[in-house]
Amino acid sequence: MWDAITYVDPVHNPIISEGDTAAKLVILNAGPSSVRVQGWNMTKPDSGDPADINLKLWPGNAASVNANLIRVGITDGPSHTVLPSFAAIAWKVVS
């Protein structure tokens, strides 16, 4: 069972976890587009601070992420097929 589900599109790249202590999440990309998962080991990074975690999740893939701030967005770049530019993601807090 997933704790939450949301959509991701080019203008909606949600923060799915934020806190003073790191949270461990399992994130599932239900597709149809690929998503990037970014994580920071702080809650308020400056706009220029690079993410400590950068993952690309293809549709149907899942990953475990442990960070204070976790954000998900649509991946940039060309696609080999014509797909809509959105994805559905689900996540579960495991710690």
Coordinates of C-alpha atoms in Angstrom, one line a residue:
M1 CA 0.0 0.0 0.0
W2 CA 1.3 3.4 -0.9
D3 CA 1.2 6.4 1.5
A4 CA 0.6 9.0 -1.2
I5 CA 0.2 9.4 -5.0
T6 CA 0.5 12.6 -7.1
Y7 CA 1.2 13.6 -10.7
V8 CA 4.3 15.2 -12.1
D9 CA 4.3 17.4 -15.3
P10 CA 6.6 20.1 -16.7
V11 CA 5.2 22.8 -14.4
H12 CA 4.4 20.6 -11.3
N13 CA 7.5 19.1 -9.7
P14 CA 6.3 18.4 -6.2
I15 CA 8.3 18.2 -3.0
I16 CA 7.2 14.9 -1.6
S17 CA 9.1 14.9 1.7
E18 CA 10.7 17.7 3.8
G19 CA 11.9 17.6 7.3
D20 CA 14.6 18.2 9.9
T21 CA 15.6 14.6 9.8
A22 CA 16.1 12.5 6.7
A23 CA 13.2 10.3 5.6
K24 CA 13.5 7.1 3.8
L25 CA 11.0 6.7 0.9
V26 CA 10.4 4.1 -1.7
I27 CA 9.2 5.9 -4.8
L28 CA 7.4 4.3 -7.8
N29 CA 7.1 5.9 -11.2
A30 CA 3.8 4.6 -12.7
G31 CA 4.5 6.5 -16.0
P32 CA 4.0 7.1 -18.8
S33 CA 7.0 9.5 -18.7
S34 CA 10.4 9.2 -17.0
V35 CA 11.0 11.2 -13.8
R36 CA 14.0 12.6 -12.0
V37 CA 14.2 12.3 -8.2
Q38 CA 16.4 14.8 -6.4
G39 CA 17.3 14.7 -2.7
W40 CA 19.1 17.2 -0.5
N41 CA 20.6 16.6 3.0
M42 CA 19.2 19.9 4.1
T43 CA 15.7 21.4 4.2
K44 CA 16.4 24.8 2.6
P45 CA 19.0 24.5 -0.1
D46 CA 19.9 27.7 -2.1
S47 CA 18.7 27.7 -5.6
G48 CA 22.2 27.0 -6.9
D49 CA 22.9 24.1 -4.5
P50 CA 23.2 20.9 -6.5
A51 CA 21.2 17.9 -5.3
D52 CA 23.0 15.3 -3.2
I53 CA 20.9 12.6 -4.9
N54 CA 20.0 12.5 -8.6
L55 CA 18.1 9.5 -10.0
K56 CA 16.2 8.9 -13.1
L57 CA 13.2 6.5 -12.9
W58 CA 11.8 5.0 -16.0
P59 CA 8.1 4.1 -16.0
G60 CA 7.5 1.1 -13.8
N61 CA 10.7 1.5 -11.9
A62 CA 11.0 2.1 -8.1
A63 CA 13.9 3.4 -6.0
S64 CA 14.6 4.0 -2.3
V65 CA 15.8 7.5 -1.4
N66 CA 17.0 8.8 2.0
A67 CA 17.1 12.6 2.3
N68 CA 15.8 15.6 4.2
L69 CA 14.2 17.2 1.1
I70 CA 13.0 15.1 -1.8
R71 CA 11.5 16.5 -5.1
V72 CA 10.3 14.8 -8.2
G73 CA 10.1 16.3 -11.8
I74 CA 9.8 15.2 -15.4
T75 CA 13.1 14.3 -17.0
D76 CA 14.4 16.6 -19.7
G77 CA 15.6 15.4 -23.1
P78 CA 14.3 13.7 -26.2
S79 CA 12.2 10.6 -26.1
H80 CA 12.3 7.7 -28.6
T81 CA 8.5 7.6 -28.6
V82 CA 5.9 10.3 -28.5
L83 CA 4.6 10.2 -24.9
P84 CA 2.6 12.7 -23.0
S85 CA 4.7 14.8 -20.7
F86 CA 3.4 13.7 -17.3
A87 CA 3.8 10.9 -14.9
A88 CA 2.1 9.4 -11.8
I89 CA 4.3 8.7 -8.8
A90 CA 3.5 6.9 -5.6
W91 CA 5.7 6.7 -2.4
K92 CA 5.8 4.9 0.9
V93 CA 7.6 6.1 4.0
V94 CA 9.7 3.3 5.4
S95 CA 11.4 5.0 8.3

